[in-house]
PDB file of C-alpha atoms and ligand atoms in Angstrom:
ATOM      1  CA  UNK G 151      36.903   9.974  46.822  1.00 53.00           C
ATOM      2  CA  UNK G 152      39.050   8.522  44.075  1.00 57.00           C
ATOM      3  CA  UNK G 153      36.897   5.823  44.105  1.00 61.00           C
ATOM      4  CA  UNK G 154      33.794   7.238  44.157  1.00 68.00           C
ATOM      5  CA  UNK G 155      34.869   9.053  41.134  1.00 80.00           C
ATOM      6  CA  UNK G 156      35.710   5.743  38.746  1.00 80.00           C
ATOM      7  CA  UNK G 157      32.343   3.993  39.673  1.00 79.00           C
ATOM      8  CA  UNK G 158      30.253   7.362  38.085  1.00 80.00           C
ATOM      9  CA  UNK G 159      32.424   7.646  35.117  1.00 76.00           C
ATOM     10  CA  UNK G 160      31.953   3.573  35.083  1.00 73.00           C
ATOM     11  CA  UNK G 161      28.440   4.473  35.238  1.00 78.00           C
ATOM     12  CA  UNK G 162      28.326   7.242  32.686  1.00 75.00           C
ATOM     13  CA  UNK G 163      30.330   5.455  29.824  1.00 73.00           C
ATOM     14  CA  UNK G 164      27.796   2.136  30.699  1.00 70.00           C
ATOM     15  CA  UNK G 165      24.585   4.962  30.008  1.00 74.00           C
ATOM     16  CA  UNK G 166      26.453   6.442  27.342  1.00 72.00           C
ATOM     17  CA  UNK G 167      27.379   3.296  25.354  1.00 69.00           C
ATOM     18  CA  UNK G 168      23.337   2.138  25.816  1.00 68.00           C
ATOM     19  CA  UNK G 169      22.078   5.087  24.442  1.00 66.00           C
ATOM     20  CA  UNK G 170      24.444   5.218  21.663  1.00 61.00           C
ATOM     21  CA  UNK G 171      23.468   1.248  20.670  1.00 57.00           C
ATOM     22  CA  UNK G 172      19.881   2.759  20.848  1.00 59.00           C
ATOM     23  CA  UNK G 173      19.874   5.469  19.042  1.00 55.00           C
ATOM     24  CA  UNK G 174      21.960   2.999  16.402  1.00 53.00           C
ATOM     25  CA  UNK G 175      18.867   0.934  16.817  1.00 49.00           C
ATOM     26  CA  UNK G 176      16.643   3.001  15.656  1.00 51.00           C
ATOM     27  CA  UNK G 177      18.205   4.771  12.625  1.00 48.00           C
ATOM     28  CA  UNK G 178      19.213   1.252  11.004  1.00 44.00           C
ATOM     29  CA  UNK G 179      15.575   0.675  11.211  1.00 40.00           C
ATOM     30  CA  UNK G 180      14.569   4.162  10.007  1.00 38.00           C
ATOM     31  CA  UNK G 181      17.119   3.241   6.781  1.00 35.00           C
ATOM     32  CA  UNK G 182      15.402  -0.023   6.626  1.00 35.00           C
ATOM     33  CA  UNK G 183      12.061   1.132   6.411  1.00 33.00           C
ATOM     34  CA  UNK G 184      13.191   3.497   3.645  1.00 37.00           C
ATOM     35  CA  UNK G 185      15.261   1.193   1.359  1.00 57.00           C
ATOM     36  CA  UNK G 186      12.106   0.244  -0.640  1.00 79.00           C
ATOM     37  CA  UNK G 187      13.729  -2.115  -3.647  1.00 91.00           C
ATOM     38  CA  UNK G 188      10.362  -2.360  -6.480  1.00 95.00           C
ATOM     39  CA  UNK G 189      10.413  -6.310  -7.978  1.00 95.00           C
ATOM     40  CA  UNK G 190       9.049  -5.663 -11.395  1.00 97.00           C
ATOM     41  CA  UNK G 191       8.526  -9.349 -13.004  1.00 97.00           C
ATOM     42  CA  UNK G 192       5.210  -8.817 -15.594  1.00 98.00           C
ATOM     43  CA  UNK G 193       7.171  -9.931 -18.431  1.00 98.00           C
ATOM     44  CA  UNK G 194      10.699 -11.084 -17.382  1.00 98.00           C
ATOM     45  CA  UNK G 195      10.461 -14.308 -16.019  1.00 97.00           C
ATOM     46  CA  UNK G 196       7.904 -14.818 -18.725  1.00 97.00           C
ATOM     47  CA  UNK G 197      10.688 -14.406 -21.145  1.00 98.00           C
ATOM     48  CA  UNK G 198      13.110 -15.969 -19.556  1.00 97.00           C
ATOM     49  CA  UNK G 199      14.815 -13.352 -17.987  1.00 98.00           C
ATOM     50  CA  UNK G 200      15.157 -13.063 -13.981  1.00 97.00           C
ATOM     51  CA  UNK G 201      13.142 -10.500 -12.657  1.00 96.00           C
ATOM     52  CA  UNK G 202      13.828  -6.965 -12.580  1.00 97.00           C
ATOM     53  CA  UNK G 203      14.947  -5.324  -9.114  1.00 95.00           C
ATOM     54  CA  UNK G 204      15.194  -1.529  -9.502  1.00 96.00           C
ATOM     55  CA  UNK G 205      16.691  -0.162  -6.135  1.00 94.00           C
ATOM     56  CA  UNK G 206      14.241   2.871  -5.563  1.00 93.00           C
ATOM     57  CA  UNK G 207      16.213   4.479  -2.643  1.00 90.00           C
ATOM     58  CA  UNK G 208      19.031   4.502  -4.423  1.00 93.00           C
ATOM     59  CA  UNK G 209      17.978   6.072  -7.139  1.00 95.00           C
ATOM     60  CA  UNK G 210      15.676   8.840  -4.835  1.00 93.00           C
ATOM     61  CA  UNK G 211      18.975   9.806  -3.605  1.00 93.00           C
ATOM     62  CA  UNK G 212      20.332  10.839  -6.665  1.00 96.00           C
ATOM     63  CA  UNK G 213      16.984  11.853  -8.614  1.00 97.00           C
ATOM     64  CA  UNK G 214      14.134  14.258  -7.719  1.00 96.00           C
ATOM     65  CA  UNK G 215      10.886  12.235  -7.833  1.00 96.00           C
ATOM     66  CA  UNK G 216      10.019  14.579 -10.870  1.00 97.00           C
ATOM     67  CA  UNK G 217      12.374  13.270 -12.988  1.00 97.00           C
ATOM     68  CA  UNK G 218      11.061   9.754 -12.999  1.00 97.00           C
ATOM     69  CA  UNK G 219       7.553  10.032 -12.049  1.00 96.00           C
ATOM     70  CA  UNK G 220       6.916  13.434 -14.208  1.00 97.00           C
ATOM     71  CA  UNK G 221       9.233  13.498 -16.855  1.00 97.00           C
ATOM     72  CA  UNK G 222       9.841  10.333 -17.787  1.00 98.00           C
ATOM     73  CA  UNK G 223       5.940   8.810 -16.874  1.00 97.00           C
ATOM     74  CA  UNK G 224       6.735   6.218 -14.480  1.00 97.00           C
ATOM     75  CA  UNK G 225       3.647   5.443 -13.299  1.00 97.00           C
ATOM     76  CA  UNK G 226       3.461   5.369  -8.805  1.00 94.00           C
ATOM     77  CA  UNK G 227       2.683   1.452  -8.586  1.00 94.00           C
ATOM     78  CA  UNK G 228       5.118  -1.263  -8.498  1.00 94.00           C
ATOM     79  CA  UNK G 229       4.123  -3.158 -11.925  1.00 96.00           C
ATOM     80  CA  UNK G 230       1.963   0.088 -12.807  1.00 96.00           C
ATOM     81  CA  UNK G 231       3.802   0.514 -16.040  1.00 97.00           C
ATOM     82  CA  UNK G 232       4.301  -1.101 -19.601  1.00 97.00           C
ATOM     83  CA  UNK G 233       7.961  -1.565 -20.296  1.00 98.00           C
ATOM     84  CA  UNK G 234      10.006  -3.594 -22.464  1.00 98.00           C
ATOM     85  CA  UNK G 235      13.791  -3.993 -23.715  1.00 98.00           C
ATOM     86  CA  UNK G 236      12.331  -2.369 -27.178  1.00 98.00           C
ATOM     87  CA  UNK G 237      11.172   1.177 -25.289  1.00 98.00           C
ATOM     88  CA  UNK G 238      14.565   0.928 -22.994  1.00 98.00           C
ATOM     89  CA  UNK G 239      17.000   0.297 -26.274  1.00 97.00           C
ATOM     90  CA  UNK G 240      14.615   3.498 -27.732  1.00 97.00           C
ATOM     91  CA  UNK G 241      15.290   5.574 -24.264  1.00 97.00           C
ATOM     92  CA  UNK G 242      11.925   5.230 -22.905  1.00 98.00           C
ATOM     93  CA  UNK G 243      11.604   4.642 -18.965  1.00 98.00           C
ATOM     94  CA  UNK G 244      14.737   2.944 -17.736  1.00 98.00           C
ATOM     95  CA  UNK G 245      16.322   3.595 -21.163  1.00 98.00           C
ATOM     96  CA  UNK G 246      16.675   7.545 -20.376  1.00 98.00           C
ATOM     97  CA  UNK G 247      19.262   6.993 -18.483  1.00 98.00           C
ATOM     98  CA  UNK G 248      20.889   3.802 -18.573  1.00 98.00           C
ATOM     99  CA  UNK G 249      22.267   4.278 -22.503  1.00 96.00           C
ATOM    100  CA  UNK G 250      26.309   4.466 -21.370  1.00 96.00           C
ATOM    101  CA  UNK G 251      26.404   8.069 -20.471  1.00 96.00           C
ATOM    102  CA  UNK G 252      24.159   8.927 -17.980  1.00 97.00           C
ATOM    103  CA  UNK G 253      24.213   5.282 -16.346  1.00 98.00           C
ATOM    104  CA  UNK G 254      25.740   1.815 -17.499  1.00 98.00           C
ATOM    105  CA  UNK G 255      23.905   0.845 -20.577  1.00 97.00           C
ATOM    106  CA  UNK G 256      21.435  -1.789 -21.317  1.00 97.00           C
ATOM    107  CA  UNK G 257      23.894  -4.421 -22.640  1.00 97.00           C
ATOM    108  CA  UNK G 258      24.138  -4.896 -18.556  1.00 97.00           C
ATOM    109  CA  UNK G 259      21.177  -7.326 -18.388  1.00 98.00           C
ATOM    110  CA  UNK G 260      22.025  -9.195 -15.060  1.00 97.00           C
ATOM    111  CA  UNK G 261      22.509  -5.503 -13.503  1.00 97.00           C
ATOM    112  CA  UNK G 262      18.825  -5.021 -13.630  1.00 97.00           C
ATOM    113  CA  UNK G 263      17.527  -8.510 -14.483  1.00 97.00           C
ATOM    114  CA  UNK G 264      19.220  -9.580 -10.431  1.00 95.00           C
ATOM    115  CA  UNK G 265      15.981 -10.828  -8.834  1.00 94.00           C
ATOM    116  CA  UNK G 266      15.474 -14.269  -7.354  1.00 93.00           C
ATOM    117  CA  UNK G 267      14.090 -16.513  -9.261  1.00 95.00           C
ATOM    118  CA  UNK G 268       9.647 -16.917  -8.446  1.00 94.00           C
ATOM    119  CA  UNK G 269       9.601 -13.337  -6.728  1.00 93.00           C
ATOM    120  CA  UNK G 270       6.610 -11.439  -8.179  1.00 94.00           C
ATOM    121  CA  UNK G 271       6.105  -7.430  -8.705  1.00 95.00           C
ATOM    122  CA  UNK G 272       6.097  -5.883  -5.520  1.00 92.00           C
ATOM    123  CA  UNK G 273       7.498  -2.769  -3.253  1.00 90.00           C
ATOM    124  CA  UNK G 274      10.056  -5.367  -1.136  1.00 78.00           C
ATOM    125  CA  UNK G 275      11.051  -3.744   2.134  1.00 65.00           C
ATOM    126  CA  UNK G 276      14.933  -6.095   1.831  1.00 53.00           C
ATOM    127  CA  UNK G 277      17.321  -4.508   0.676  1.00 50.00           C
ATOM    128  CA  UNK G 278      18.811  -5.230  -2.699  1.00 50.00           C
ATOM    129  CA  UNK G 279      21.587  -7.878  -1.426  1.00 47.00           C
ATOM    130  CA  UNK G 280      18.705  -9.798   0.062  1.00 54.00           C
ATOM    131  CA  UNK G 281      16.737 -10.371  -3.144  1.00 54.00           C
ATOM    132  CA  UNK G 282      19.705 -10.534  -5.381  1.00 60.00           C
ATOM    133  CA  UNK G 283      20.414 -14.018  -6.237  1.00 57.00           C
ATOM    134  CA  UNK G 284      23.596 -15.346  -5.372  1.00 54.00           C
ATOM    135  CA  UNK G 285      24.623 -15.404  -9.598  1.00 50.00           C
ATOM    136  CA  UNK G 286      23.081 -12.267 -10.410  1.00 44.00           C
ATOM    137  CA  UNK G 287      24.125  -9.138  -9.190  1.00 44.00           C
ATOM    138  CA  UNK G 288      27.479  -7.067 -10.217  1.00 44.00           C
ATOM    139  CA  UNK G 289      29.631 -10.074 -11.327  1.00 40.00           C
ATOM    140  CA  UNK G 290      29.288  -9.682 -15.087  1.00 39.00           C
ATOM    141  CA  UNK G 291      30.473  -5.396 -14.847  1.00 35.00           C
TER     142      UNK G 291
HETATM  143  C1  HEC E 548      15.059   7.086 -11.268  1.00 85.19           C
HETATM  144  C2  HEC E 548      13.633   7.090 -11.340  1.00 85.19           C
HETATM  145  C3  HEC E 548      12.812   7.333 -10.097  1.00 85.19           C
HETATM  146  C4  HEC E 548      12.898   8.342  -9.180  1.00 85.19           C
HETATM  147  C5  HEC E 548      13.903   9.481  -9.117  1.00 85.19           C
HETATM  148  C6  HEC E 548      11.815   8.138  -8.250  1.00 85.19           C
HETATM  149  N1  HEC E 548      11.102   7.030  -8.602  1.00 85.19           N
HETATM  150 FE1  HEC E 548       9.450   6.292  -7.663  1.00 85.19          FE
HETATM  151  N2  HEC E 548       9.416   4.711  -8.927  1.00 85.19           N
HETATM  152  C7  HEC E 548      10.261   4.536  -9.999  1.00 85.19           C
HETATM  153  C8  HEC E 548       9.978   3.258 -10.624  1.00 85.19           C
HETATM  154  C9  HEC E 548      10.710   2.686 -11.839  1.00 85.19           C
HETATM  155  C10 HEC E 548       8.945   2.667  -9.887  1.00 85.19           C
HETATM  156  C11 HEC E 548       8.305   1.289 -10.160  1.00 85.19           C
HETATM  157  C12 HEC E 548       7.387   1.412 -11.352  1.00 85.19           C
HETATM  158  C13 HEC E 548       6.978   0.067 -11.912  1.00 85.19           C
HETATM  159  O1  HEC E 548       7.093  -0.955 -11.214  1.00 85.19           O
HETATM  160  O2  HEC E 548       6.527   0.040 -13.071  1.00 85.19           O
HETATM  161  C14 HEC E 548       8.593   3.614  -8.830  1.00 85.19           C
HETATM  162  C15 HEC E 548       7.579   3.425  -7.914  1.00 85.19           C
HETATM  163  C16 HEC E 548       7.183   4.364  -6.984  1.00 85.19           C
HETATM  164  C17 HEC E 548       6.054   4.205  -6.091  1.00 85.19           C
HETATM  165  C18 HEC E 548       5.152   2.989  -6.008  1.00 85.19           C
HETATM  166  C19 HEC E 548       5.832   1.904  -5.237  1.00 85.19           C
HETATM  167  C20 HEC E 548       5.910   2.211  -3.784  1.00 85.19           C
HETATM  168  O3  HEC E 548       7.044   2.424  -3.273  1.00 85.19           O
HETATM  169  O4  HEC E 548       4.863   2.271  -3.131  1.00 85.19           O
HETATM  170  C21 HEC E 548       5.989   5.345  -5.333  1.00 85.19           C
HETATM  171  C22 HEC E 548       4.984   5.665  -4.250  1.00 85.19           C
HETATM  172  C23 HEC E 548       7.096   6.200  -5.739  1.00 85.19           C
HETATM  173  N3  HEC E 548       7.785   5.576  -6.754  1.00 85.19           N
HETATM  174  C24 HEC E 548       7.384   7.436  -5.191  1.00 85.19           C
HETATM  175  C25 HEC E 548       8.530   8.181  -5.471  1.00 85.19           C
HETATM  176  C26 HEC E 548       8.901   9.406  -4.772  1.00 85.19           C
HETATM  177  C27 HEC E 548       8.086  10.044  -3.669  1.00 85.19           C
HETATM  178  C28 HEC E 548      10.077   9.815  -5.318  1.00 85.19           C
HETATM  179  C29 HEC E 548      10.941  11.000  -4.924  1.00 85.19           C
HETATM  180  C30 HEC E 548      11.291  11.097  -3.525  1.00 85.19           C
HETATM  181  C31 HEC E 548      10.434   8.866  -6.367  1.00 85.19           C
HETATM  182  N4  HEC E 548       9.472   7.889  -6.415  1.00 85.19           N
HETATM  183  C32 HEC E 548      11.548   8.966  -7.165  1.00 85.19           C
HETATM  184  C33 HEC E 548      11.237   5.410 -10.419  1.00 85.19           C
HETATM  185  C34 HEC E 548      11.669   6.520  -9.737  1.00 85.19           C
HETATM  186  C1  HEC E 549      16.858   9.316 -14.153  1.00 85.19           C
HETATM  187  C2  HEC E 549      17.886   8.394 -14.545  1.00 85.19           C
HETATM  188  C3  HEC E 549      17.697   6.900 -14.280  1.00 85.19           C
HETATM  189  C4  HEC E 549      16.581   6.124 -14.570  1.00 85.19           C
HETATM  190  C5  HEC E 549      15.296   6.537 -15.213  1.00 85.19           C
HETATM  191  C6  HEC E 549      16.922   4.783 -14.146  1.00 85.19           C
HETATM  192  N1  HEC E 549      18.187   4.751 -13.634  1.00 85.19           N
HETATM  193 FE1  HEC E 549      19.099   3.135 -12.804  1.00 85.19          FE
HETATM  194  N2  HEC E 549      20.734   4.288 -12.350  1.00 85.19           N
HETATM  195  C7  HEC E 549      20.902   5.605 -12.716  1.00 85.19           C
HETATM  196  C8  HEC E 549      22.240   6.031 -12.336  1.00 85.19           C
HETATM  197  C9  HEC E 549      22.851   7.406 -12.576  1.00 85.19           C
HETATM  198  C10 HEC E 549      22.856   4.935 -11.719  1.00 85.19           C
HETATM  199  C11 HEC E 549      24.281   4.854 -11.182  1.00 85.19           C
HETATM  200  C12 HEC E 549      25.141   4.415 -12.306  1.00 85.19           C
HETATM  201  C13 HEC E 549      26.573   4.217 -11.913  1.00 85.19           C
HETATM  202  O1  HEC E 549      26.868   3.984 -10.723  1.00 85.19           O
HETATM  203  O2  HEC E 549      27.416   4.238 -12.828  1.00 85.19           O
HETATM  204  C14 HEC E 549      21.871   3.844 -11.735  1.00 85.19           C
HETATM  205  C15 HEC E 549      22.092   2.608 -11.201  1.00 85.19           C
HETATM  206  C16 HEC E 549      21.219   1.540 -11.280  1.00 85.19           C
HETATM  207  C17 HEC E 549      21.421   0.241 -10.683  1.00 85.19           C
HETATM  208  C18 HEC E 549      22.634  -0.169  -9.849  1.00 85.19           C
HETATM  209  C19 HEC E 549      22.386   0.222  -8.394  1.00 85.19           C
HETATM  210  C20 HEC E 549      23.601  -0.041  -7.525  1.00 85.19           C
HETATM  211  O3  HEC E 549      23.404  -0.453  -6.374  1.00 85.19           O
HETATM  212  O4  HEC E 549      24.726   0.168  -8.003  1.00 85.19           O
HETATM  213  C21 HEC E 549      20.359  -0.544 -11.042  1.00 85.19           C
HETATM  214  C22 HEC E 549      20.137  -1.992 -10.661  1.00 85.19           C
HETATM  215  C23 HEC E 549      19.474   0.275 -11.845  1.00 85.19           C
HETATM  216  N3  HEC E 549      20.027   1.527 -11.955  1.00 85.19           N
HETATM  217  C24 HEC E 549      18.298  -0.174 -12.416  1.00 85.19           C
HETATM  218  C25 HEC E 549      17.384   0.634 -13.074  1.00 85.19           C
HETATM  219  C26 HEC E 549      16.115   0.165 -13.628  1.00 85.19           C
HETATM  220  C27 HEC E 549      15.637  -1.267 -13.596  1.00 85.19           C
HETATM  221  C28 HEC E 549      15.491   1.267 -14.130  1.00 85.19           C
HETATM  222  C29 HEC E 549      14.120   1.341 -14.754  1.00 85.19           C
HETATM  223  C30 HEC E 549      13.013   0.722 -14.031  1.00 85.19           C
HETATM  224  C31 HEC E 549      16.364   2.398 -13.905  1.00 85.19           C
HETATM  225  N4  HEC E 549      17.501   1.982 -13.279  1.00 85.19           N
HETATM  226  C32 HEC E 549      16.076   3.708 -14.283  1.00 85.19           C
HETATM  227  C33 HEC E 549      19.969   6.407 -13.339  1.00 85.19           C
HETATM  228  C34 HEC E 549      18.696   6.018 -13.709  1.00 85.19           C
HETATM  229  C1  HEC E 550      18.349  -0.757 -17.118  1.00 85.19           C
HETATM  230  C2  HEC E 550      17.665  -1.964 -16.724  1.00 85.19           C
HETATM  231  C3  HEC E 550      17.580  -3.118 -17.701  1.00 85.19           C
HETATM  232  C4  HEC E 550      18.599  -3.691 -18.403  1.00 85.19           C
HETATM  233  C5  HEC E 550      20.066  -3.333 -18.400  1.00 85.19           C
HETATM  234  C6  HEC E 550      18.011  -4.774 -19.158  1.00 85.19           C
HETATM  235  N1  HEC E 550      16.672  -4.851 -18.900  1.00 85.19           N
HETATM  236 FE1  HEC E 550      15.374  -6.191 -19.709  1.00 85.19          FE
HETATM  237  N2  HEC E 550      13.834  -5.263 -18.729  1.00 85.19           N
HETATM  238  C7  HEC E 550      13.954  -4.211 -17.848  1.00 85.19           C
HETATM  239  C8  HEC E 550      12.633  -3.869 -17.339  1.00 85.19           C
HETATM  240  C9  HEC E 550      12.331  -2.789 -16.323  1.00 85.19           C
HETATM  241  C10 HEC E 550      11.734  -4.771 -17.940  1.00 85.19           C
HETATM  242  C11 HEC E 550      10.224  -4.904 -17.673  1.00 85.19           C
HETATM  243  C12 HEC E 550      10.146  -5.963 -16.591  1.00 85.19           C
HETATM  244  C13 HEC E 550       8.853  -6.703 -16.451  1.00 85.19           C
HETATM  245  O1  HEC E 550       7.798  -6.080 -16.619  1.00 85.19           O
HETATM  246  O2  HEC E 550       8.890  -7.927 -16.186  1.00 85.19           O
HETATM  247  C14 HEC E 550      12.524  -5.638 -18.804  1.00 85.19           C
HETATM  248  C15 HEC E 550      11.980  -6.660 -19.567  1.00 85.19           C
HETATM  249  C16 HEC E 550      12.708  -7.558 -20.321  1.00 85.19           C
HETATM  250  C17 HEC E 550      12.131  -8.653 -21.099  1.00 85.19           C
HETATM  251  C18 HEC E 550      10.640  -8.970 -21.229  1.00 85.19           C
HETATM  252  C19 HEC E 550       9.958  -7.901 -22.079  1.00 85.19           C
HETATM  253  C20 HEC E 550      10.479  -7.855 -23.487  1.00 85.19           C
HETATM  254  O3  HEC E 550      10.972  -6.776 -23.911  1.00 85.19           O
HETATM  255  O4  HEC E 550      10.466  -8.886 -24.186  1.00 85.19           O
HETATM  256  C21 HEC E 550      13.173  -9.315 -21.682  1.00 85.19           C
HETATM  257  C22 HEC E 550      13.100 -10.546 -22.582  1.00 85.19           C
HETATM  258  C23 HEC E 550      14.411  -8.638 -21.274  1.00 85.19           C
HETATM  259  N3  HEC E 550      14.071  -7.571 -20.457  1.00 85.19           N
HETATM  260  C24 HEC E 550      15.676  -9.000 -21.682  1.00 85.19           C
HETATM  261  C25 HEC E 550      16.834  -8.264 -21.421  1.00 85.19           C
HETATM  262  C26 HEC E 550      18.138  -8.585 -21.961  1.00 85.19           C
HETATM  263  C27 HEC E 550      18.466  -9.783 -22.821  1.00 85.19           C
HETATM  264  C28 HEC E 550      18.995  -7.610 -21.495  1.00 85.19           C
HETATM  265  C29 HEC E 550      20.459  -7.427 -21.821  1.00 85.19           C
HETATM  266  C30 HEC E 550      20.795  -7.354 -23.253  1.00 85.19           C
HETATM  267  C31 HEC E 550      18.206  -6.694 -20.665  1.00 85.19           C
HETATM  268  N4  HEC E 550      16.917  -7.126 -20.664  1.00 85.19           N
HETATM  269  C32 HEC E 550      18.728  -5.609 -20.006  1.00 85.19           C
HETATM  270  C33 HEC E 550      15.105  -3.568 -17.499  1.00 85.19           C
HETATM  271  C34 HEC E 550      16.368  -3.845 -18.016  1.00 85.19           C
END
C-alpha cells in the first residue's frame, strides 16, 4: 500500500513538473512575440551615429499608445517618421520625454544610439540585449 502510494505521487510531481515547463514554454514565447524593439537607422548611421533601438514594449508598459501615437504624432511604421537631434533637443518626438525630468536626457546618446552596426529600420522581434552591440548599451549612465 505504502508503496503503491510513492509511485502515484512519483507520478503526479513527474505530470506536474511537465506541465509547469509547458506552460513556462509558452508564456516566454507569448513575451517574445510581444517584445517588439523598432530599429530606426534613416539618418543615424548616415551621420555617423549607431542606429537607434527604441524598446517599444517597454515603453507600452509604461505609456498608453495615445500618448505617443496621438499626442506626440509618432507615426505607426517603423521609419514612418522624420526625426532628428534638432526636434528631440526642441522636445519634439523622443524629446518630450527624454529632457532629464520625465526620462534621462538627450546628452545620453549611446542610450538610444545602441544598435548594431549595418541593421536597417525595422520592427525586430529580439529583444533589446540581442541587437545591442556589445559597446553600446548602458555603460556610459
Ligand atoms: C513612448 C511612445 C510610444 C508608445 C507609448 C507607443 N508607441 Fe508605438 N511606436 C512608437 C515609436 C517611436 C514607433 C516607431 C516610429 C518610427 O520608427 O518612426 C512606434 C511604432 C509603432 C508601430 C509600427 C511598428 C510595429 O510594431 O508594427 C505600431 C503598430 C505601434 N507603434 C503601435 C502601438 C500601440 C498599439 C501602442 C499602445 C499599446 C503603442 N504603439 C504605444 C512609440 C510609442
Ligand atoms: C512618453 C514619454 C517617452 C517618449 C516619447 C520616449 N521615451 Fe524613452 N523612456 C521614457 C521613460 C519614462 C523611460 C525610463 C527612464 C528611466 O528609467 O529613468 C524611457 C527609457 C528609454 C530607454 C531605456 C530602456 C531601458 O531598457 O532602460 C530607451 C533606449 C529609450 N527610452 C529610447 C527612446 C527613444 C529612441 C525614443 C524616441 C523614438 C523615446 N525613448 C521616446 C519615456 C519616453
Ligand atoms: C532619446 C533618444 C536619443 C538620444 C539620447 C540621442 N538621439 Fe540622436 N537620434 C534619435 C533618433 C530617434 C534619431 C532619428 C534616427 C534615424 O532616423 O536614423 C536620431 C538621429 C540622430 C542623428 C541623425 C539626424 C540628425 O539630427 O543629424 C544624429 C547625428 C544623432 N542622432 C546624434 C546624436 C548625438 C550626438 C546624441 C548625444 C548628444 C544623440 N543623438 C542622442 C534619438 C536619440
Amino acid at each position: 500500500m505504502k508503496k503503491y502510494d510513492e509511485n502515484v505521487v512519483l507520478a503526479i510531481v513527474l505530470l506536474l513538473s511537465m506541465v509547469l515547463v509547458a506552460v513556462d514554454l509558452l508564456t516566454t514565447r507569448d513575451a517574445h512575440a510581444e517584445y517588439g524593439d523598432v530599429v530606426i537607422n534613416k539618418y543615424s548611421e548616415a551621420a555617423g551615429m549607431r542606429p537607434v533601438v527604441f524598446p517599444h514594449w517597454f515603453h507600452r508598459v509604461r505609456f498608453r499608445c495615445k500618448v505617443c501615437h496621438a499626442d506626440l504624432g509618432f507615426k505607426f511604421e517603423a521609419g514612418g517618421n522624420e526625426i532628428n537631434m534638432l526636434k528631440i533637443i526642441d522636445g519634439e518626438y523622443c524629446g518630450a520625454c527624454h529632457d532629464g525630468d520625465l526620462a534621462w536626457s538627450v546628452e545620453n546618446c549611446d542610450l538610444c544610439h545602441s544598435g548594431a552596426p549595418g541593421t536597417p529600420t525595422q520592427v525586430h522581434e529580439s529583444t533589446l540585449q540581442k541587437l545591442v552591440a556589445p559597446t553600446g548599451g548602458k555603460a556610459t549612465e
